[in-house]
XYZ file of N, CA, C and O in Angstrom:
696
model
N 19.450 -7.100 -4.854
C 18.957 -5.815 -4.396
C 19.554 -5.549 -3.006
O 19.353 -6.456 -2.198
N 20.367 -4.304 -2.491
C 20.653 -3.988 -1.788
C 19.693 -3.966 -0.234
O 18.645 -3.987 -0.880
N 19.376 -3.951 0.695
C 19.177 -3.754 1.989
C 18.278 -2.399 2.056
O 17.092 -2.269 2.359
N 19.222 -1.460 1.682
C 18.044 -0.439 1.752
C 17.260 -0.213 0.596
O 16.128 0.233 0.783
N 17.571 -0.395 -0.360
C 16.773 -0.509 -2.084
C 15.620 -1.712 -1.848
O 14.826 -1.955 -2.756
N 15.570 -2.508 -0.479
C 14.627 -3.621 -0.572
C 13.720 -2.669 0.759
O 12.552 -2.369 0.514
N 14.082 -2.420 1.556
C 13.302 -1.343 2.558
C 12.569 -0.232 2.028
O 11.376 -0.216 2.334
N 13.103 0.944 1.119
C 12.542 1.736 -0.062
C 11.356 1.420 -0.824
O 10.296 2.045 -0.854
N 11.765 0.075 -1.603
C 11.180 -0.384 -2.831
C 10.333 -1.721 -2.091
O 10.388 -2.856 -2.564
N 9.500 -1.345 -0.774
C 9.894 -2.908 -0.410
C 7.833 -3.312 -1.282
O 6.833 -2.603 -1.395
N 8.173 -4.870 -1.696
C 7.434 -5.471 -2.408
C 6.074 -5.886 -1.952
O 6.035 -6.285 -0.788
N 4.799 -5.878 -2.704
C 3.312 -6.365 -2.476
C 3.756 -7.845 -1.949
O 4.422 -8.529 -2.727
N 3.442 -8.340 -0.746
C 3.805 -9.882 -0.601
C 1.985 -9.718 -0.322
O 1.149 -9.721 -1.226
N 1.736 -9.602 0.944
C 0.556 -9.745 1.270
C 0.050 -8.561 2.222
O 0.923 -8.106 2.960
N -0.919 -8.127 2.296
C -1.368 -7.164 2.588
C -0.871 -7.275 4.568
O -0.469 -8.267 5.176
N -1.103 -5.932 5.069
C -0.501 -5.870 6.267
C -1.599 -6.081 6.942
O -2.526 -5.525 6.353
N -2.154 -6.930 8.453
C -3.332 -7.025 9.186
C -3.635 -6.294 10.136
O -2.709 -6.435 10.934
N -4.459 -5.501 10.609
C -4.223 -4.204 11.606
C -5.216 -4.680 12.491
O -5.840 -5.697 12.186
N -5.495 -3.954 13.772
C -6.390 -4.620 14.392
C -7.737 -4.794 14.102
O -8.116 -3.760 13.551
N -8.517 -5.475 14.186
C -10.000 -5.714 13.365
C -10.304 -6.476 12.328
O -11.400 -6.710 11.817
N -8.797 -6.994 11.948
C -8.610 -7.736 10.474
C -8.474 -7.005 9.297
O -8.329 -7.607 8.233
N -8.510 -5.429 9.356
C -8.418 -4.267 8.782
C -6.870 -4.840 7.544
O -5.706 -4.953 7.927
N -7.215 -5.021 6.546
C -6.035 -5.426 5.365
C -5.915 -4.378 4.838
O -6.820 -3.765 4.272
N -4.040 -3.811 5.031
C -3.886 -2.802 4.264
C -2.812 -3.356 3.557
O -2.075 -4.249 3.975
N -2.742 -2.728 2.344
C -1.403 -2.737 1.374
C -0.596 -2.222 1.115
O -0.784 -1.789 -0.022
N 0.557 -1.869 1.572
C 1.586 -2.022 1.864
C 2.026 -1.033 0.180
O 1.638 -1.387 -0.933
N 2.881 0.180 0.464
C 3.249 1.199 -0.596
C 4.488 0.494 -1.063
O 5.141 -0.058 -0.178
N 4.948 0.410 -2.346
C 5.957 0.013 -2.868
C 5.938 1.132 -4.076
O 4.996 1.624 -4.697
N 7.248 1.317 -4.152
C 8.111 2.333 -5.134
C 9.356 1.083 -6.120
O 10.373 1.366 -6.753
N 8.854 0.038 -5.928
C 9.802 -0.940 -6.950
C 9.463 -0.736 -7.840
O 8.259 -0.493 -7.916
N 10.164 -0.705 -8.902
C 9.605 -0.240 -10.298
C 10.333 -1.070 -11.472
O 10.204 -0.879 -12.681
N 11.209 -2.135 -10.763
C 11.693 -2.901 -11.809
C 10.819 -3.676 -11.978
O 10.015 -3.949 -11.086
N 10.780 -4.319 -13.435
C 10.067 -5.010 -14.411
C 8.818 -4.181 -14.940
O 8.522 -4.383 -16.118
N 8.118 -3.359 -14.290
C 7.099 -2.205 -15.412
C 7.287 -1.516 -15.913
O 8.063 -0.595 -15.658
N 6.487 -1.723 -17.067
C 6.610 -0.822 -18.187
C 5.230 0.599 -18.041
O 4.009 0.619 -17.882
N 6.534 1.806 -18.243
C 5.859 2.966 -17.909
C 5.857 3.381 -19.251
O 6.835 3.180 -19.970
N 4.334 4.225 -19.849
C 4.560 5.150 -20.861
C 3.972 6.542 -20.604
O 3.077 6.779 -19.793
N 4.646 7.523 -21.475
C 4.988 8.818 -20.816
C 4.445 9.600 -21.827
O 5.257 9.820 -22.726
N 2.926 10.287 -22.048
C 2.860 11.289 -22.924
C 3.305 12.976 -22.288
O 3.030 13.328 -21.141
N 4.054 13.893 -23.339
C 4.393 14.762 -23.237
C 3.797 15.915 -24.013
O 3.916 15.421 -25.135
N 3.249 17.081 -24.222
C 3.028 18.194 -24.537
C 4.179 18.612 -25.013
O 5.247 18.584 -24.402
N 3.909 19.203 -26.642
C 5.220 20.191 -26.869
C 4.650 21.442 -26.884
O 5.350 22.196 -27.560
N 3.590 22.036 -26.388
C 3.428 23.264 -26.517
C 4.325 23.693 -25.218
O 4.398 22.779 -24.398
N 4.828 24.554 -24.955
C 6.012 25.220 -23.806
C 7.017 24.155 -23.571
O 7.423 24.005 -22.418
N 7.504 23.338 -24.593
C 8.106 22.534 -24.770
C 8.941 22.779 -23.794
O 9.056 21.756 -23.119
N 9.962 24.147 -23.150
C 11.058 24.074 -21.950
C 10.910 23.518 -20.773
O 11.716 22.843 -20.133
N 9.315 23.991 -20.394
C 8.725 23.348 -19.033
C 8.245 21.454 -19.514
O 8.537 20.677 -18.604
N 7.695 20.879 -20.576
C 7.525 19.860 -20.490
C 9.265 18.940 -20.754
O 9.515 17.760 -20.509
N 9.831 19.590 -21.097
C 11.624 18.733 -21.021
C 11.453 18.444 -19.673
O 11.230 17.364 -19.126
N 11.645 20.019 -19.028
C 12.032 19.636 -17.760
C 11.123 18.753 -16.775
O 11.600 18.106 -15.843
N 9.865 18.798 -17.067
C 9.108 17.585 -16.261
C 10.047 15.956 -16.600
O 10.786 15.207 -15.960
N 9.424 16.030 -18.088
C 10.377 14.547 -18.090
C 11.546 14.501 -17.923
O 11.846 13.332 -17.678
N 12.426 15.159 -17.918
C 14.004 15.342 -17.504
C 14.033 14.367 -15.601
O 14.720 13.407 -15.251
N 12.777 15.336 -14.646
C 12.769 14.566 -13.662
C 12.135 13.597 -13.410
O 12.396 12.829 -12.484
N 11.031 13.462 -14.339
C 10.399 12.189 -14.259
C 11.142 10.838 -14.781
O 10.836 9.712 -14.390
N 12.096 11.105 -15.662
C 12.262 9.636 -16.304
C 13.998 9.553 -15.068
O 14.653 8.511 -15.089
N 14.381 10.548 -14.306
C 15.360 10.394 -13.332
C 15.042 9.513 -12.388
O 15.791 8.706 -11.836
N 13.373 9.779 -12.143
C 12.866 9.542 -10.763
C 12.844 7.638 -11.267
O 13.051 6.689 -10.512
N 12.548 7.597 -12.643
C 11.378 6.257 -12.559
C 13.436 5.266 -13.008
O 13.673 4.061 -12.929
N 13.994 5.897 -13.237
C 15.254 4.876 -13.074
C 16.047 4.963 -11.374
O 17.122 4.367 -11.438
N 15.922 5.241 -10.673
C 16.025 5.833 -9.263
C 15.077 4.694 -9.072
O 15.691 3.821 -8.459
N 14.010 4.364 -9.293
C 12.872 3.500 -8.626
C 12.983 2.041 -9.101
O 12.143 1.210 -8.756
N 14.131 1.700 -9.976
C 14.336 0.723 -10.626
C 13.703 0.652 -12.504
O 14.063 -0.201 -13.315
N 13.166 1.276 -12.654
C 12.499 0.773 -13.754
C 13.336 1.375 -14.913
O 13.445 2.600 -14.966
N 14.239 0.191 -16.321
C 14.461 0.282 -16.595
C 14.642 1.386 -17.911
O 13.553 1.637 -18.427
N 15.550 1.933 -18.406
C 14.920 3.199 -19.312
C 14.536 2.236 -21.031
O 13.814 2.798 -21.855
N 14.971 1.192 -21.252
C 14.226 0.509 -22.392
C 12.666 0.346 -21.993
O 11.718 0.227 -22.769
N 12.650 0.369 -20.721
C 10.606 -0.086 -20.728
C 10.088 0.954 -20.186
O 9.047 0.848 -19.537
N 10.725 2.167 -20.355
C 9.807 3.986 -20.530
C 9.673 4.003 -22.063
O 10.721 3.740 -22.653
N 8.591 4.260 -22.830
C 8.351 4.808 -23.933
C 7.455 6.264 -23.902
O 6.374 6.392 -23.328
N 7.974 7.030 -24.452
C 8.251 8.415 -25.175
C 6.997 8.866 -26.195
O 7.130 8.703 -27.408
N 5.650 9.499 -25.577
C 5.020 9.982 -27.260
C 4.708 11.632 -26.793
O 4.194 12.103 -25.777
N 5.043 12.006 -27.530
C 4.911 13.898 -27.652
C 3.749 14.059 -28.691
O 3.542 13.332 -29.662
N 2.829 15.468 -28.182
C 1.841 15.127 -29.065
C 1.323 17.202 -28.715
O 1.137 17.917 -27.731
N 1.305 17.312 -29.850
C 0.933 18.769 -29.620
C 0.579 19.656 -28.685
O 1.310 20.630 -28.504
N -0.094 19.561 -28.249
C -0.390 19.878 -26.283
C -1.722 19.414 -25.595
O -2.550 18.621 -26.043
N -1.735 20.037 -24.497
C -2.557 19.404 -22.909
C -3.405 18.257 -23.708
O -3.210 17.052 -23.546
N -4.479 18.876 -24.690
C -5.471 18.761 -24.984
C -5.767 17.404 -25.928
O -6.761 16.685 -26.025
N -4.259 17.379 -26.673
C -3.916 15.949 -27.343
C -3.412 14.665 -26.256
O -3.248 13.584 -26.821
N -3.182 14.689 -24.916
C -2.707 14.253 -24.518
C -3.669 13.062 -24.239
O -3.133 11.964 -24.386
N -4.885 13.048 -23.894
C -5.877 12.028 -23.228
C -6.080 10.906 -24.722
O -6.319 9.721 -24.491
N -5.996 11.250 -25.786
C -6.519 10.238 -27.055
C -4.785 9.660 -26.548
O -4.940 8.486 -26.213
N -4.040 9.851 -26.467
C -2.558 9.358 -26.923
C -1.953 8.591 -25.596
O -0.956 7.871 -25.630
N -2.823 8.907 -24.290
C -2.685 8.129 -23.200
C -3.566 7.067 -23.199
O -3.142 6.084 -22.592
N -5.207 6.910 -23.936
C -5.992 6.175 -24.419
C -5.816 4.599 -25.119
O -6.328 3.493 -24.941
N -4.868 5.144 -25.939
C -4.226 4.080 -27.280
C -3.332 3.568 -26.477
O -3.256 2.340 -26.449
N -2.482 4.322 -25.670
C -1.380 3.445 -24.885
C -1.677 2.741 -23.605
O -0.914 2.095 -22.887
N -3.258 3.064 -23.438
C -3.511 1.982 -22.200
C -4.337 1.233 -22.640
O -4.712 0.354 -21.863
N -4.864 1.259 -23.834
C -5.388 0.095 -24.518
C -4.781 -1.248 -25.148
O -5.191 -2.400 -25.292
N -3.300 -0.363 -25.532
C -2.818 -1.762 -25.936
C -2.078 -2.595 -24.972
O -1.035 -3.197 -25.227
N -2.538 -2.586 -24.137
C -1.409 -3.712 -22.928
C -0.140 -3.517 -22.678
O 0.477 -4.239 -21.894
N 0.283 -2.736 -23.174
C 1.832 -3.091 -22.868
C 2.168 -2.293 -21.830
O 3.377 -2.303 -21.600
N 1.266 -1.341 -20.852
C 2.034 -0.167 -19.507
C 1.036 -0.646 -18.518
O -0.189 -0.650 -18.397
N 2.059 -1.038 -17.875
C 1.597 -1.119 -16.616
C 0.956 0.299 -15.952
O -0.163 0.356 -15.442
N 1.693 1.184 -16.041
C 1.097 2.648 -15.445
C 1.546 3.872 -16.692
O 2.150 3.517 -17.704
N 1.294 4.817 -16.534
C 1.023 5.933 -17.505
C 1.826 7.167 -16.867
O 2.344 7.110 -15.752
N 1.876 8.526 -17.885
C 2.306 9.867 -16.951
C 1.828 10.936 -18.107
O 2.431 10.796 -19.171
N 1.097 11.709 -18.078
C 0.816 13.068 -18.660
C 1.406 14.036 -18.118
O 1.117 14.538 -17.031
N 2.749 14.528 -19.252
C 3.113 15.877 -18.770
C 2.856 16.850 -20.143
O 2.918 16.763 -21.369
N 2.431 18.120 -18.779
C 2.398 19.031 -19.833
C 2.313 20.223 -18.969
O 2.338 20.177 -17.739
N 2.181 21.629 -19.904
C 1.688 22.953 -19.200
C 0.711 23.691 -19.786
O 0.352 23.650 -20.963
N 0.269 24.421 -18.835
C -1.239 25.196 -19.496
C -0.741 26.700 -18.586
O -0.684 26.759 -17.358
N -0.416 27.841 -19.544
C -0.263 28.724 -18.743
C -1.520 29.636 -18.823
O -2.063 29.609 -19.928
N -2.044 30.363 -17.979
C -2.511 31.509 -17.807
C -2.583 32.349 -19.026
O -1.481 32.696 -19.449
N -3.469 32.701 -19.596
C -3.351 33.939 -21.082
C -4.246 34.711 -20.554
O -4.777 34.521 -19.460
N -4.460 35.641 -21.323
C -5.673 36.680 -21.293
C -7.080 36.418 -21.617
O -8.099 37.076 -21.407
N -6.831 35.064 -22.297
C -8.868 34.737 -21.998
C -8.797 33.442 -21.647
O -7.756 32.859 -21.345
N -10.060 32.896 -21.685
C -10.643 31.676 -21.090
C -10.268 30.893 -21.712
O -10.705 29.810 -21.323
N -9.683 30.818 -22.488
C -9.094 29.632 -23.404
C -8.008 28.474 -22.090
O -7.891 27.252 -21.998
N -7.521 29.427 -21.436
C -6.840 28.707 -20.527
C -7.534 27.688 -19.521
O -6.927 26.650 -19.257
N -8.978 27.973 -18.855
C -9.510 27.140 -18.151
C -10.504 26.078 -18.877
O -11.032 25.171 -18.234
N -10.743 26.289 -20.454
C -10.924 25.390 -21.251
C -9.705 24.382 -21.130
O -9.835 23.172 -20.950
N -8.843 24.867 -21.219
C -7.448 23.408 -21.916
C -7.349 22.862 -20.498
O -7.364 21.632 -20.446
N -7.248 23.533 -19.287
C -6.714 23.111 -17.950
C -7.868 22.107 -17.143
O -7.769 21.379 -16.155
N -9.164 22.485 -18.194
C -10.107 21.833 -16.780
C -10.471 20.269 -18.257
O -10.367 19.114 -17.843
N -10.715 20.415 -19.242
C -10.718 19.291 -20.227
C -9.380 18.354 -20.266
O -9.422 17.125 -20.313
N -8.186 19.136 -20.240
C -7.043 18.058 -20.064
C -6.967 17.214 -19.034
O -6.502 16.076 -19.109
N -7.581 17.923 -17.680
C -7.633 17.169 -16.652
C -9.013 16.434 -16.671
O -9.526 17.467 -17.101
N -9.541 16.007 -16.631
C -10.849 16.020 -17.365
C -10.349 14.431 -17.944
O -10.470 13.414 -17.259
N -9.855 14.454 -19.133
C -9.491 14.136 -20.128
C -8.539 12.545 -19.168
O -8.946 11.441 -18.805
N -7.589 13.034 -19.109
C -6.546 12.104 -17.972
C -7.073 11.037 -16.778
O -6.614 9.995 -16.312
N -8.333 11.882 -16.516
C -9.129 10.438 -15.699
C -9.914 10.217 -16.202
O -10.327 9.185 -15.675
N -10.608 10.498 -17.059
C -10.949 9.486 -17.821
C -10.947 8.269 -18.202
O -11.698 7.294 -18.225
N -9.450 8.707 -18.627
C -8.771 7.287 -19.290
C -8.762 6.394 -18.397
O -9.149 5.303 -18.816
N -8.441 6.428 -17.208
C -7.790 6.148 -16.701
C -8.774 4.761 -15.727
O -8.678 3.576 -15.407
N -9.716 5.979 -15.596
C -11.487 5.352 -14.804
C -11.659 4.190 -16.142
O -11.792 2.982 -15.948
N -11.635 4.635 -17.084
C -12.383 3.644 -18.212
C -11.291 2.630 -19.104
O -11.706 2.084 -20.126
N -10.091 2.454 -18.712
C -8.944 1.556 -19.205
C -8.678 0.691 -17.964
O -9.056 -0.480 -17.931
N -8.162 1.149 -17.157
C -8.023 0.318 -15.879
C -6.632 0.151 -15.579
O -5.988 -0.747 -15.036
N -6.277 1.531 -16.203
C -4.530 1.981 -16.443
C -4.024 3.451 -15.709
O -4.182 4.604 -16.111
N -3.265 2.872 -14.306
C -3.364 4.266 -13.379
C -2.358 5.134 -14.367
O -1.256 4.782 -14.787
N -3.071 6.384 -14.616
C -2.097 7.896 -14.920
C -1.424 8.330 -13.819
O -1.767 7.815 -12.755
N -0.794 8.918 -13.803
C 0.206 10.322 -12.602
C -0.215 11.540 -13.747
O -0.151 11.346 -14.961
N -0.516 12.418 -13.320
C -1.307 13.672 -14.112
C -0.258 14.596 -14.097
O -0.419 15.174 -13.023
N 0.601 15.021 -14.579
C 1.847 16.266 -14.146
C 1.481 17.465 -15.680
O 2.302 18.095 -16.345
N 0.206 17.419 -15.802
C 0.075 18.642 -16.294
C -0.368 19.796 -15.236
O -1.335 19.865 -14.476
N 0.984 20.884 -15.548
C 0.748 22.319 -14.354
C -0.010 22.866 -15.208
O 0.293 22.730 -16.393
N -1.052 23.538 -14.895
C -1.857 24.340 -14.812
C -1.327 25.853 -13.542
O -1.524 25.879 -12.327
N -0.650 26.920 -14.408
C 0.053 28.251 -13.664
C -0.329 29.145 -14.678
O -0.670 29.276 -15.853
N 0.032 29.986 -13.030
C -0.690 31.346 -14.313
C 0.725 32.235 -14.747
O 0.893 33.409 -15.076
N 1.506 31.244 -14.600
C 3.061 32.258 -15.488
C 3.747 30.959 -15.866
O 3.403 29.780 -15.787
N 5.071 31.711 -16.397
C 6.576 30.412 -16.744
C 7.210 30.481 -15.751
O 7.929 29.502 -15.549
N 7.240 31.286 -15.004
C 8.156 31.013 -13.690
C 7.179 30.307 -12.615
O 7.676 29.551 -11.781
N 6.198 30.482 -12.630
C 5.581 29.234 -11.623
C 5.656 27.858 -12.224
O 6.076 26.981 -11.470
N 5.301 27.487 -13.534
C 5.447 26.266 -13.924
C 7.304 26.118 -13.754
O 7.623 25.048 -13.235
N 8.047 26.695 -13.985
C 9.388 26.575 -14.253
C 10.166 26.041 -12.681
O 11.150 25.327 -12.483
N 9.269 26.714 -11.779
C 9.408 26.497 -9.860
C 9.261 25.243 -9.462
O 9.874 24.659 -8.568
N 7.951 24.631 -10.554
C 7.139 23.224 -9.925
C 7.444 22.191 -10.937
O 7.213 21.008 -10.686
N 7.966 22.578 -12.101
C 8.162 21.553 -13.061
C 9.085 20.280 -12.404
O 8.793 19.211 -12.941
N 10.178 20.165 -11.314
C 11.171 18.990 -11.484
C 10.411 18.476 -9.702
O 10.749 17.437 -9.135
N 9.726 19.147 -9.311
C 8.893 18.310 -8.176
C 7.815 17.495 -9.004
O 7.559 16.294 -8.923
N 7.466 18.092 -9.511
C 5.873 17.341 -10.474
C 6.413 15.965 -11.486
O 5.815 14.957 -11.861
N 7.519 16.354 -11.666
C 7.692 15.270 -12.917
C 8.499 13.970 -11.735
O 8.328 12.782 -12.007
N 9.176 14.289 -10.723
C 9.689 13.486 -9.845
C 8.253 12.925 -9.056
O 8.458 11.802 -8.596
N 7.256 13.283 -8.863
C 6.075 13.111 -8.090
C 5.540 11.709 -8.928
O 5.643 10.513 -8.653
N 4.950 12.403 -10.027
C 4.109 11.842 -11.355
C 5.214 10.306 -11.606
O 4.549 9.287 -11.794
N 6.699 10.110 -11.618
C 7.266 8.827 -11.053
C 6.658 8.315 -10.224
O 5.702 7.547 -10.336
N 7.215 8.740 -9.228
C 6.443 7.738 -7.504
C 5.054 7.020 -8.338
O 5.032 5.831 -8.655
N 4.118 7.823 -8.566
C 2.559 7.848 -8.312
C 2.925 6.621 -9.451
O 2.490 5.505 -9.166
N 3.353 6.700 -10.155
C 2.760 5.576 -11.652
C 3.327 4.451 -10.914
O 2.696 3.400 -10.803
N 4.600 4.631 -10.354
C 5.403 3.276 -10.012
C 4.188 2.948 -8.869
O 3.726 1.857 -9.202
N 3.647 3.323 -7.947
C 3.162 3.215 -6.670
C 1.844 2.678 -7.312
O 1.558 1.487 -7.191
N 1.022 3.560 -8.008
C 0.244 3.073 -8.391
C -0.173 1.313 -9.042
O -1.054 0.497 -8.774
N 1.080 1.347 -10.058
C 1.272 0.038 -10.912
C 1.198 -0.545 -9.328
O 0.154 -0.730 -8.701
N 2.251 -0.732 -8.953
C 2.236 -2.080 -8.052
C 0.721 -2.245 -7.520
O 0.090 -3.245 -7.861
N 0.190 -1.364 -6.765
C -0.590 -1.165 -5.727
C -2.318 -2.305 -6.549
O -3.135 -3.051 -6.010
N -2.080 -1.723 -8.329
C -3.247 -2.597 -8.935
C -2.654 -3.796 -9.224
O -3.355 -4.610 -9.827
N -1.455 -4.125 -8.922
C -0.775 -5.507 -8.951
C -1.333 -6.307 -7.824
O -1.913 -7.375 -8.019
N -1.158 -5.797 -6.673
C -1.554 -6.631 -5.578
C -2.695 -6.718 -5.685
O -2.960 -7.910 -5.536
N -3.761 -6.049 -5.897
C -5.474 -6.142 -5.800
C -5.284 -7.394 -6.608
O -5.948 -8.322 -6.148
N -4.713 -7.643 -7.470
C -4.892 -8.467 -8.811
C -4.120 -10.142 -7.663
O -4.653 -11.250 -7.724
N -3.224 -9.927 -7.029
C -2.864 -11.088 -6.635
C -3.672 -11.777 -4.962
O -3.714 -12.905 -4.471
N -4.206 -10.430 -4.528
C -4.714 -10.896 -3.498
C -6.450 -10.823 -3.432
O -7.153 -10.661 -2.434
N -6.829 -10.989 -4.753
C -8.288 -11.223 -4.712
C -9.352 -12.604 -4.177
O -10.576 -12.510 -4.263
């Protein structure tokens, strides 16, 4: 590993001591050796490409290999929490990513899907013990989701990689 790829990505050794004995832990974006899985929404299927388009950029950028990202698409927002469920049940992800979009319509149907999907995503997440990155936009057009889609899906990287490690160390420095 390069010099600055070890400064970037730098690793959980042991928590940092601040004054008071105050133990903090230390952010890492290393992402080699975890396995990330990635549910996607195909409803506005253009805006959920482009999330994962930057998300799966971001999480090889962070080290983590593209054989240990796995891929499930699942009708939209609302399917997304059973299908992030099953995949943090069976052991194999270290961290998770829900992308999707919920646009704005003319009735309430929209703050049904936007406030249950989210809803839905911590859930899992509280009750598996498997951190999500949440990159379902909730906009009230396609050009706002279309504005925020390749920040959100580059974000929703960081957070899973950051996350994973971060319940790594709790786990080594208990």
């Amino acid at each position: 590993m390069n010099s600055q790829k070890t400064s970037e990505h730098a690793l959980h050794r042991a928590p940092t001591v601040r004054p008071g004995n105050l133990r903090e832990y230390e952010r890492s974006l290393d992402g080699e050796g975890l396995a990330i899985g990635v549910v996607m929404s195909r409803f506005s299927q253009d805006i959920g490409e482009g999330l994962l388009s930057a998300c799966t950029s971001e999480l090889k950028r962070l080290g983590v290999a593209e054989s240990r990202i796995a891929l499930a698409t699942v009708p939209g927002a609302l399917e997304i929490p059973l299908a992030l469920q099953s995949m943090a049940r069976s052991g194999r992800f270290d961290a998770l990513i829900a992308l999707g979009a919920v646009i704005r319509g003319e009735t309430y149907h929209f703050e049904v899907v936007a406030n249950d999907s989210c809803r839905g995503v911590m859930d899992v997440q509280l009750a598996v013990g498997v951190p999500v990155a949440n990159g379902i936009l909730t906009c009230e057009d396609d050009d706002q989701a279309l504005a925020r889609m390749h920040q959100k899906g580059s974000d929703c990287a960081r957070v899973a990689v950051e996350m994973a490690r971060l319940l790594q160390a709790f786990g080594e420095h208990s």
